PDB file of C-alpha atoms in Angstrom:
ATOM      1  CA  MET A   1      53.848  41.461 -44.293  1.00  0.00           C
ATOM      2  CA  ARG A   2      54.829  43.602 -47.268  1.00  0.00           C
ATOM      3  CA  VAL A   3      55.157  47.333 -46.660  1.00  0.00           C
ATOM      4  CA  ALA A   4      52.591  48.062 -49.378  1.00  0.00           C
ATOM      5  CA  ASP A   5      50.105  45.675 -47.760  1.00  0.00           C
ATOM      6  CA  ALA A   6      50.722  47.165 -44.310  1.00  0.00           C
ATOM      7  CA  ARG A   7      50.138  50.671 -45.657  1.00  0.00           C
ATOM      8  CA  PHE A   8      46.975  49.562 -47.415  1.00  0.00           C
ATOM      9  CA  LEU A   9      45.591  47.866 -44.300  1.00  0.00           C
ATOM     10  CA  PHE A  10      46.519  50.872 -42.138  1.00  0.00           C
ATOM     11  CA  PHE A  11      44.068  52.922 -44.160  1.00  0.00           C
ATOM     12  CA  GLN A  12      41.457  50.347 -45.126  1.00  0.00           C
ATOM     13  CA  LEU A  13      41.143  48.804 -41.654  1.00  0.00           C
ATOM     14  CA  ASN A  14      40.755  52.336 -40.265  1.00  0.00           C
ATOM     15  CA  ILE A  15      43.736  51.911 -37.952  1.00  0.00           C
ATOM     16  CA  TRP A  16      44.365  55.634 -38.381  1.00  0.00           C
ATOM     17  CA  LEU A  17      40.878  56.250 -37.018  1.00  0.00           C
ATOM     18  CA  CYS A  18      41.644  54.128 -33.965  1.00  0.00           C
ATOM     19  CA  LEU A  19      44.752  56.207 -33.254  1.00  0.00           C
ATOM     20  CA  LEU A  20      42.888  59.490 -33.703  1.00  0.00           C
ATOM     21  CA  SER A  21      40.306  58.359 -31.156  1.00  0.00           C
ATOM     22  CA  ALA A  22      42.829  59.323 -28.458  1.00  0.00           C
ATOM     23  CA  ALA A  23      42.416  62.937 -29.593  1.00  0.00           C
ATOM     24  CA  MET A  24      38.668  62.473 -29.319  1.00  0.00           C
ATOM     25  CA  VAL A  25      39.075  61.445 -25.679  1.00  0.00           C
ATOM     26  CA  GLY A  26      41.357  64.406 -25.015  1.00  0.00           C
ATOM     27  CA  VAL A  27      38.827  66.838 -26.469  1.00  0.00           C
ATOM     28  CA  SER A  28      36.107  65.169 -24.410  1.00  0.00           C
ATOM     29  CA  GLY A  29      38.130  65.730 -21.257  1.00  0.00           C
ATOM     30  CA  LEU A  30      38.577  69.385 -22.111  1.00  0.00           C
ATOM     31  CA  ALA A  31      34.853  69.710 -22.787  1.00  0.00           C
ATOM     32  CA  MET A  32      34.115  68.176 -19.382  1.00  0.00           C
ATOM     33  CA  GLY A  33      36.505  70.529 -17.594  1.00  0.00           C
ATOM     34  CA  VAL A  34      39.460  68.159 -17.261  1.00  0.00           C
ATOM     35  CA  ASP A  35      43.053  68.769 -18.301  1.00  0.00           C
ATOM     36  CA  PRO A  36      43.661  66.182 -21.068  1.00  0.00           C
ATOM     37  CA  ARG A  37      47.093  65.462 -19.573  1.00  0.00           C
ATOM     38  CA  SER A  38      45.433  64.180 -16.400  1.00  0.00           C
ATOM     39  CA  ILE A  39      43.645  61.450 -18.360  1.00  0.00           C
ATOM     40  CA  GLY A  40      46.940  59.589 -18.674  1.00  0.00           C
ATOM     41  CA  SER A  41      46.533  55.912 -19.529  1.00  0.00           C
ATOM     42  CA  GLY A  42      42.845  56.544 -20.176  1.00  0.00           C
ATOM     43  CA  LEU A  43      43.925  57.898 -23.560  1.00  0.00           C
ATOM     44  CA  LEU A  44      44.876  54.330 -24.500  1.00  0.00           C
ATOM     45  CA  LEU A  45      41.414  52.886 -23.922  1.00  0.00           C
ATOM     46  CA  ALA A  46      39.775  54.112 -27.116  1.00  0.00           C
ATOM     47  CA  PRO A  47      42.622  53.225 -29.538  1.00  0.00           C
ATOM     48  CA  LEU A  48      43.013  49.737 -28.074  1.00  0.00           C
ATOM     49  CA  LEU A  49      39.296  49.000 -28.009  1.00  0.00           C
ATOM     50  CA  PHE A  50      38.550  50.364 -31.459  1.00  0.00           C
ATOM     51  CA  TYR A  51      41.498  48.523 -32.972  1.00  0.00           C
ATOM     52  CA  PHE A  52      40.038  45.299 -31.615  1.00  0.00           C
ATOM     53  CA  ILE A  53      36.537  46.173 -32.836  1.00  0.00           C
ATOM     54  CA  TYR A  54      37.548  47.256 -36.334  1.00  0.00           C
ATOM     55  CA  VAL A  55      39.913  44.374 -37.005  1.00  0.00           C
ATOM     56  CA  GLU A  56      37.417  41.850 -35.653  1.00  0.00           C
ATOM     57  CA  ASP A  57      34.677  43.319 -37.837  1.00  0.00           C
ATOM     58  CA  ARG A  58      36.884  43.286 -40.940  1.00  0.00           C
ATOM     59  CA  ARG A  59      38.063  39.737 -40.267  1.00  0.00           C
ATOM     60  CA  GLY A  60      34.451  38.597 -40.177  1.00  0.00           C
ATOM     61  CA  GLY A  61      33.778  39.771 -43.716  1.00  0.00           C
ATOM     62  CA  THR A  62      30.387  40.077 -45.403  1.00  0.00           C
ATOM     63  CA  ALA A  63      28.939  39.755 -48.876  1.00  0.00           C
ATOM     64  CA  GLU A  64      29.068  43.520 -49.337  1.00  0.00           C
ATOM     65  CA  ASP A  65      32.743  43.531 -48.310  1.00  0.00           C
ATOM     66  CA  GLU A  66      33.459  41.173 -51.199  1.00  0.00           C
ATOM     67  CA  ILE A  67      31.873  43.693 -53.569  1.00  0.00           C
ATOM     68  CA  ASN A  68      32.903  47.018 -52.039  1.00  0.00           C
ATOM     69  CA  GLN A  69      36.389  46.041 -50.845  1.00  0.00           C
ATOM     70  CA  PRO A  70      37.652  42.990 -52.784  1.00  0.00           C
ATOM     71  CA  HIS A  71      41.362  43.735 -52.316  1.00  0.00           C
ATOM     72  CA  ARG A  72      40.951  44.420 -48.606  1.00  0.00           C
ATOM     73  CA  THR A  73      39.020  41.190 -48.218  1.00  0.00           C
ATOM     74  CA  ARG A  74      41.813  39.229 -49.892  1.00  0.00           C
ATOM     75  CA  LEU A  75      44.485  40.796 -47.687  1.00  0.00           C
ATOM     76  CA  VAL A  76      42.485  40.228 -44.518  1.00  0.00           C
ATOM     77  CA  ARG A  77      42.216  36.558 -45.416  1.00  0.00           C
ATOM     78  CA  ARG A  78      45.907  36.382 -46.242  1.00  0.00           C
ATOM     79  CA  TYR A  79      46.942  37.881 -42.898  1.00  0.00           C
ATOM     80  CA  GLN A  80      44.091  36.373 -40.906  1.00  0.00           C
ATOM     81  CA  ARG A  81      46.247  34.852 -38.177  1.00  0.00           C
ATOM     82  CA  GLY A  82      48.469  37.893 -37.658  1.00  0.00           C
ATOM     83  CA  LEU A  83      45.477  40.226 -37.474  1.00  0.00           C
ATOM     84  CA  PHE A  84      43.819  37.937 -34.951  1.00  0.00           C
ATOM     85  CA  VAL A  85      46.909  38.019 -32.727  1.00  0.00           C
ATOM     86  CA  THR A  86      47.122  41.822 -32.836  1.00  0.00           C
ATOM     87  CA  GLU A  87      43.429  42.300 -32.101  1.00  0.00           C
ATOM     88  CA  LEU A  88      43.685  39.874 -29.188  1.00  0.00           C
ATOM     89  CA  LEU A  89      46.637  41.827 -27.794  1.00  0.00           C
ATOM     90  CA  ALA A  90      44.648  45.051 -28.167  1.00  0.00           C
ATOM     91  CA  LEU A  91      41.715  43.565 -26.249  1.00  0.00           C
ATOM     92  CA  VAL A  92      43.983  42.310 -23.473  1.00  0.00           C
ATOM     93  CA  GLY A  93      45.624  45.733 -23.327  1.00  0.00           C
ATOM     94  CA  TYR A  94      42.235  47.426 -23.063  1.00  0.00           C
ATOM     95  CA  GLU A  95      41.092  45.208 -20.208  1.00  0.00           C
ATOM     96  CA  LEU A  96      44.465  45.572 -18.485  1.00  0.00           C
ATOM     97  CA  VAL A  97      44.293  49.378 -18.578  1.00  0.00           C
ATOM     98  CA  VAL A  98      40.768  49.280 -17.141  1.00  0.00           C
ATOM     99  CA  CYS A  99      41.938  46.991 -14.335  1.00  0.00           C
ATOM    100  CA  LEU A 100      44.884  49.270 -13.577  1.00  0.00           C
ATOM    101  CA  LEU A 101      42.560  52.269 -13.355  1.00  0.00           C
ATOM    102  CA  VAL A 102      40.331  50.366 -10.925  1.00  0.00           C
ATOM    103  CA  PHE A 103      42.834  48.555  -8.723  1.00  0.00           C
ATOM    104  CA  GLN A 104      45.962  50.712  -8.928  1.00  0.00           C
ATOM    105  CA  ALA A 105      45.093  54.292  -9.839  1.00  0.00           C
ATOM    106  CA  GLY A 106      41.788  54.121  -7.983  1.00  0.00           C
ATOM    107  CA  THR A 107      40.096  56.580 -10.336  1.00  0.00           C
ATOM    108  CA  ALA A 108      37.672  53.938 -11.603  1.00  0.00           C
ATOM    109  CA  THR A 109      35.291  51.787  -9.583  1.00  0.00           C
ATOM    110  CA  ALA A 110      34.347  48.132  -9.768  1.00  0.00           C
ATOM    111  CA  SER A 111      31.215  49.099 -11.691  1.00  0.00           C
ATOM    112  CA  ASP A 112      33.460  50.582 -14.376  1.00  0.00           C
ATOM    113  CA  LEU A 113      34.723  47.065 -15.038  1.00  0.00           C
ATOM    114  CA  LEU A 114      31.192  46.259 -16.158  1.00  0.00           C
ATOM    115  CA  PHE A 115      30.727  49.531 -18.038  1.00  0.00           C
ATOM    116  CA  ALA A 116      33.933  48.783 -19.951  1.00  0.00           C
ATOM    117  CA  GLN A 117      32.276  45.702 -21.447  1.00  0.00           C
ATOM    118  CA  ILE A 118      29.328  47.602 -22.942  1.00  0.00           C
ATOM    119  CA  PRO A 119      31.106  48.304 -26.265  1.00  0.00           C
ATOM    120  CA  LEU A 120      31.907  44.604 -26.560  1.00  0.00           C
ATOM    121  CA  VAL A 121      28.227  43.772 -26.094  1.00  0.00           C
ATOM    122  CA  VAL A 122      27.390  46.182 -28.917  1.00  0.00           C
ATOM    123  CA  LEU A 123      30.073  44.523 -31.057  1.00  0.00           C
ATOM    124  CA  GLY A 124      28.518  41.134 -30.376  1.00  0.00           C
ATOM    125  CA  SER A 125      25.177  42.361 -31.679  1.00  0.00           C
ATOM    126  CA  TYR A 126      26.583  44.418 -34.557  1.00  0.00           C
ATOM    127  CA  GLY A 127      25.977  41.679 -37.104  1.00  0.00           C
ATOM    128  CA  TRP A 128      22.295  41.868 -36.221  1.00  0.00           C
ATOM    129  CA  LEU A 129      22.293  45.683 -36.135  1.00  0.00           C
ATOM    130  CA  LYS A 130      23.700  45.902 -39.664  1.00  0.00           C
ATOM    131  CA  ARG A 131      20.628  44.160 -41.015  1.00  0.00           C
ATOM    132  CA  TYR A 132      18.501  47.219 -40.344  1.00  0.00           C
ATOM    133  CA  PRO A 133      18.919  50.747 -41.728  1.00  0.00           C
ATOM    134  CA  THR A 134      20.035  53.352 -39.156  1.00  0.00           C
ATOM    135  CA  LEU A 135      20.716  50.755 -36.447  1.00  0.00           C
ATOM    136  CA  ASP A 136      24.321  50.333 -37.550  1.00  0.00           C
ATOM    137  CA  SER A 137      24.790  54.113 -37.319  1.00  0.00           C
ATOM    138  CA  ILE A 138      23.147  54.171 -33.904  1.00  0.00           C
ATOM    139  CA  GLY A 139      25.262  51.264 -32.662  1.00  0.00           C
ATOM    140  CA  VAL A 140      28.552  52.757 -33.832  1.00  0.00           C
ATOM    141  CA  GLY A 141      27.589  56.248 -32.692  1.00  0.00           C
ATOM    142  CA  PHE A 142      26.644  54.984 -29.246  1.00  0.00           C
ATOM    143  CA  THR A 143      29.860  52.987 -28.863  1.00  0.00           C
ATOM    144  CA  TRP A 144      32.217  55.786 -29.862  1.00  0.00           C
ATOM    145  CA  ALA A 145      30.391  58.397 -27.799  1.00  0.00           C
ATOM    146  CA  PHE A 146      30.256  56.111 -24.775  1.00  0.00           C
ATOM    147  CA  VAL A 147      33.963  55.280 -24.923  1.00  0.00           C
ATOM    148  CA  ALA A 148      34.880  58.968 -25.287  1.00  0.00           C
ATOM    149  CA  VAL A 149      33.075  59.813 -22.043  1.00  0.00           C
ATOM    150  CA  PHE A 150      33.882  56.585 -20.211  1.00  0.00           C
ATOM    151  CA  SER A 151      37.633  56.978 -20.819  1.00  0.00           C
ATOM    152  CA  VAL A 152      37.615  60.394 -19.152  1.00  0.00           C
ATOM    153  CA  VAL A 153      35.506  59.338 -16.174  1.00  0.00           C
ATOM    154  CA  ALA A 154      37.429  56.100 -15.599  1.00  0.00           C
ATOM    155  CA  ALA A 155      40.830  57.828 -15.703  1.00  0.00           C
ATOM    156  CA  THR A 156      40.019  60.893 -13.585  1.00  0.00           C
ATOM    157  CA  PRO A 157      38.106  61.672 -10.374  1.00  0.00           C
ATOM    158  CA  LEU A 158      35.341  63.141 -12.548  1.00  0.00           C
ATOM    159  CA  GLN A 159      31.870  61.628 -12.208  1.00  0.00           C
ATOM    160  CA  TYR A 160      29.165  61.150 -14.820  1.00  0.00           C
ATOM    161  CA  SER A 161      27.287  64.435 -15.237  1.00  0.00           C
ATOM    162  CA  LEU A 162      25.077  66.472 -17.535  1.00  0.00           C
ATOM    163  CA  ASP A 163      28.198  67.822 -19.227  1.00  0.00           C
ATOM    164  CA  GLY A 164      29.243  64.245 -19.878  1.00  0.00           C
ATOM    165  CA  ALA A 165      25.810  63.506 -21.330  1.00  0.00           C
ATOM    166  CA  ALA A 166      26.113  66.520 -23.636  1.00  0.00           C
ATOM    167  CA  VAL A 167      29.574  65.402 -24.771  1.00  0.00           C
ATOM    168  CA  PHE A 168      28.143  61.942 -25.394  1.00  0.00           C
ATOM    169  CA  PHE A 169      25.352  63.406 -27.534  1.00  0.00           C
ATOM    170  CA  GLY A 170      27.749  65.587 -29.511  1.00  0.00           C
ATOM    171  CA  TRP A 171      30.036  62.680 -30.377  1.00  0.00           C
ATOM    172  CA  PHE A 172      27.035  60.466 -31.088  1.00  0.00           C
ATOM    173  CA  LEU A 173      25.830  62.844 -33.809  1.00  0.00           C
ATOM    174  CA  ILE A 174      29.293  63.203 -35.310  1.00  0.00           C
ATOM    175  CA  THR A 175      30.090  59.490 -35.297  1.00  0.00           C
ATOM    176  CA  ALA A 176      26.712  58.463 -36.693  1.00  0.00           C
ATOM    177  CA  ALA A 177      27.317  60.975 -39.475  1.00  0.00           C
ATOM    178  CA  GLY A 178      30.657  59.318 -40.187  1.00  0.00           C
ATOM    179  CA  VAL A 179      29.005  55.927 -40.594  1.00  0.00           C
ATOM    180  CA  GLU A 180      26.447  57.261 -43.053  1.00  0.00           C
ATOM    181  CA  SER A 181      29.182  59.118 -44.927  1.00  0.00           C
ATOM    182  CA  ARG A 182      30.925  55.788 -45.459  1.00  0.00           C
ATOM    183  CA  ASN A 183      27.626  54.159 -46.413  1.00  0.00           C
ATOM    184  CA  ILE A 184      27.151  56.749 -49.163  1.00  0.00           C
ATOM    185  CA  GLN A 185      30.316  55.485 -50.844  1.00  0.00           C
ATOM    186  CA  ASP A 186      29.092  51.886 -50.601  1.00  0.00           C
ATOM    187  CA  ILE A 187      25.533  52.370 -51.883  1.00  0.00           C
ATOM    188  CA  SER A 188      26.046  50.537 -55.182  1.00  0.00           C
ATOM    189  CA  GLY A 189      27.861  47.607 -53.594  1.00  0.00           C
ATOM    190  CA  ASP A 190      25.374  47.363 -50.732  1.00  0.00           C
ATOM    191  CA  THR A 191      22.487  47.342 -53.206  1.00  0.00           C
ATOM    192  CA  HIS A 192      24.152  44.551 -55.175  1.00  0.00           C
ATOM    193  CA  ALA A 193      24.504  42.578 -51.923  1.00  0.00           C
ATOM    194  CA  ASN A 194      20.826  43.203 -51.050  1.00  0.00           C
ATOM    195  CA  LYS A 195      21.744  45.417 -48.106  1.00  0.00           C
ATOM    196  CA  THR A 196      19.973  48.731 -47.622  1.00  0.00           C
ATOM    197  CA  THR A 197      21.383  51.440 -45.369  1.00  0.00           C
ATOM    198  CA  LEU A 198      19.862  54.768 -44.443  1.00  0.00           C
ATOM    199  CA  ALA A 199      22.099  56.367 -47.067  1.00  0.00           C
ATOM    200  CA  GLY A 200      20.670  53.943 -49.619  1.00  0.00           C
ATOM    201  CA  TYR A 201      17.117  54.897 -48.699  1.00  0.00           C
ATOM    202  CA  LEU A 202      17.808  58.623 -48.809  1.00  0.00           C
ATOM    203  CA  GLY A 203      20.002  58.606 -51.897  1.00  0.00           C
ATOM    204  CA  PRO A 204      23.501  60.125 -52.157  1.00  0.00           C
ATOM    205  CA  ARG A 205      22.456  63.777 -52.353  1.00  0.00           C
ATOM    206  CA  THR A 206      19.952  63.769 -49.485  1.00  0.00           C
ATOM    207  CA  ALA A 207      22.215  61.554 -47.389  1.00  0.00           C
ATOM    208  CA  SER A 208      25.110  63.983 -47.872  1.00  0.00           C
ATOM    209  CA  VAL A 209      22.957  66.845 -46.599  1.00  0.00           C
ATOM    210  CA  PHE A 210      21.864  64.702 -43.660  1.00  0.00           C
ATOM    211  CA  VAL A 211      25.499  63.903 -42.803  1.00  0.00           C
ATOM    212  CA  ARG A 212      26.433  67.587 -42.828  1.00  0.00           C
ATOM    213  CA  LEU A 213      23.498  68.429 -40.577  1.00  0.00           C
ATOM    214  CA  LEU A 214      24.505  65.750 -38.074  1.00  0.00           C
ATOM    215  CA  LYS A 215      28.093  66.986 -37.958  1.00  0.00           C
ATOM    216  CA  ALA A 216      26.974  70.598 -37.625  1.00  0.00           C
ATOM    217  CA  GLY A 217      24.641  69.551 -34.827  1.00  0.00           C
ATOM    218  CA  GLY A 218      27.484  67.801 -33.031  1.00  0.00           C
ATOM    219  CA  VAL A 219      29.733  70.855 -33.270  1.00  0.00           C
ATOM    220  CA  ALA A 220      26.845  73.044 -32.074  1.00  0.00           C
ATOM    221  CA  VAL A 221      26.476  70.861 -28.981  1.00  0.00           C
ATOM    222  CA  PHE A 222      30.140  71.344 -28.080  1.00  0.00           C
ATOM    223  CA  LEU A 223      29.855  75.068 -28.767  1.00  0.00           C
ATOM    224  CA  ALA A 224      26.862  75.378 -26.456  1.00  0.00           C
ATOM    225  CA  VAL A 225      28.350  73.271 -23.662  1.00  0.00           C
ATOM    226  CA  SER A 226      32.050  74.141 -23.728  1.00  0.00           C
ATOM    227  CA  GLY A 227      32.503  77.266 -25.833  1.00  0.00           C
ATOM    228  CA  PRO A 228      34.336  78.133 -29.060  1.00  0.00           C
ATOM    229  CA  LEU A 229      37.733  76.664 -28.106  1.00  0.00           C
ATOM    230  CA  VAL A 230      36.452  73.115 -27.707  1.00  0.00           C
ATOM    231  CA  ALA A 231      34.121  73.487 -30.689  1.00  0.00           C
ATOM    232  CA  GLY A 232      37.113  74.631 -32.730  1.00  0.00           C
ATOM    233  CA  LEU A 233      39.084  71.571 -31.648  1.00  0.00           C
ATOM    234  CA  VAL A 234      36.181  69.363 -32.715  1.00  0.00           C
ATOM    235  CA  VAL A 235      36.220  71.058 -36.123  1.00  0.00           C
ATOM    236  CA  CYS A 236      39.979  70.428 -36.345  1.00  0.00           C
ATOM    237  CA  TYR A 237      39.332  66.787 -35.469  1.00  0.00           C
ATOM    238  CA  LEU A 238      36.757  66.559 -38.257  1.00  0.00           C
ATOM    239  CA  LEU A 239      39.168  68.171 -40.710  1.00  0.00           C
ATOM    240  CA  SER A 240      41.846  65.628 -39.806  1.00  0.00           C
ATOM    241  CA  LEU A 241      39.309  62.865 -40.425  1.00  0.00           C
ATOM    242  CA  SER A 242      38.584  64.340 -43.843  1.00  0.00           C
ATOM    243  CA  VAL A 243      42.278  64.279 -44.731  1.00  0.00           C
ATOM    244  CA  PHE A 244      42.663  60.652 -43.691  1.00  0.00           C
ATOM    245  CA  ARG A 245      39.432  59.629 -45.404  1.00  0.00           C
ATOM    246  CA  HIS A 246      40.769  61.168 -48.613  1.00  0.00           C
ATOM    247  CA  LEU A 247      43.978  59.175 -48.209  1.00  0.00           C
ATOM    248  CA  THR A 248      41.899  56.073 -47.507  1.00  0.00           C
ATOM    249  CA  ARG A 249      39.975  56.540 -50.746  1.00  0.00           C
ATOM    250  CA  LEU A 250      43.277  56.818 -52.610  1.00  0.00           C
ATOM    251  CA  HIS A 251      44.263  53.418 -51.183  1.00  0.00           C
ATOM    252  CA  ARG A 252      40.860  51.850 -51.784  1.00  0.00           C
ATOM    253  CA  ARG A 253      41.785  49.686 -54.771  1.00  0.00           C
ATOM    254  CA  GLY A 254      45.127  48.459 -53.524  1.00  0.00           C
ATOM    255  CA  PRO A 255      48.688  48.627 -54.853  1.00  0.00           C
ATOM    256  CA  SER A 256      48.130  46.161 -57.680  1.00  0.00           C
ATOM    257  CA  SER A 257      45.194  48.148 -59.063  1.00  0.00           C
ATOM    258  CA  GLU A 258      47.123  51.399 -58.795  1.00  0.00           C
ATOM    259  CA  THR A 259      50.035  49.868 -60.696  1.00  0.00           C
ATOM    260  CA  SER A 260      47.823  48.529 -63.457  1.00  0.00           C
ATOM    261  CA  GLN A 261      46.050  51.879 -63.743  1.00  0.00           C
ATOM    262  CA  SER A 262      49.363  53.723 -64.037  1.00  0.00           C
ATOM    263  CA  THR A 263      50.507  51.280 -66.719  1.00  0.00           C
ATOM    264  CA  ALA A 264      47.277  51.737 -68.645  1.00  0.00           C
ATOM    265  CA  ARG A 265      47.601  55.511 -68.515  1.00  0.00           C
ATOM    266  CA  GLY A 266      51.189  55.317 -69.671  1.00  0.00           C
TER     267      GLY A 266
END
């Protein structure tokens, strides 16, 4: 794989987002009264799972992907086999970590083996969820929020609690906002592909306000439950997402497009 292609896919497959999900788990642990260092291998669960989910989703491809992300679609097809191998390794790694937490560390229970499969069930139904406005946001928000809490509980002696439910709700609002923020950028392409998202129904301006309200609500939940320190860390997490999303937009058209644009400007 060419370095330029690898860099492009790192951003456009949201691999950076998968890596940052470890920070999300760490903040969740802090919000639930756990030292993030005690989570240990549980910090690997979210990055491994989300890498599998995102690569699998991108490999599937849709009509709107052809319109909104033509260069990404071409690269995904070109490196189809390699991406499949890496996503399979990520899934095996995820299941292996869960098994180690259950059978070796003893912090997780046999029921957690079943809970660990819930995100995969959501992934299996995601193609259906994307047909309906808001359901894709709800599905993604639920999955990310669930994994953030599950990773902490599975890796530590902590049990599910009201604090965990509050953390779940906070991340749910923030993650659902992230999905709609992305949908705002894809409104024209989605419309051309006869797909309507909540952002498409609301329009860019109203949807942007809605996204900000969801994120503010998520931060407010963490502030109410865990205080200003954790809320501040959540804000820092959101700021880091903004930086990477900006970099992702810069890589949206691909190296070839950037080169041709530079030539045209020259």
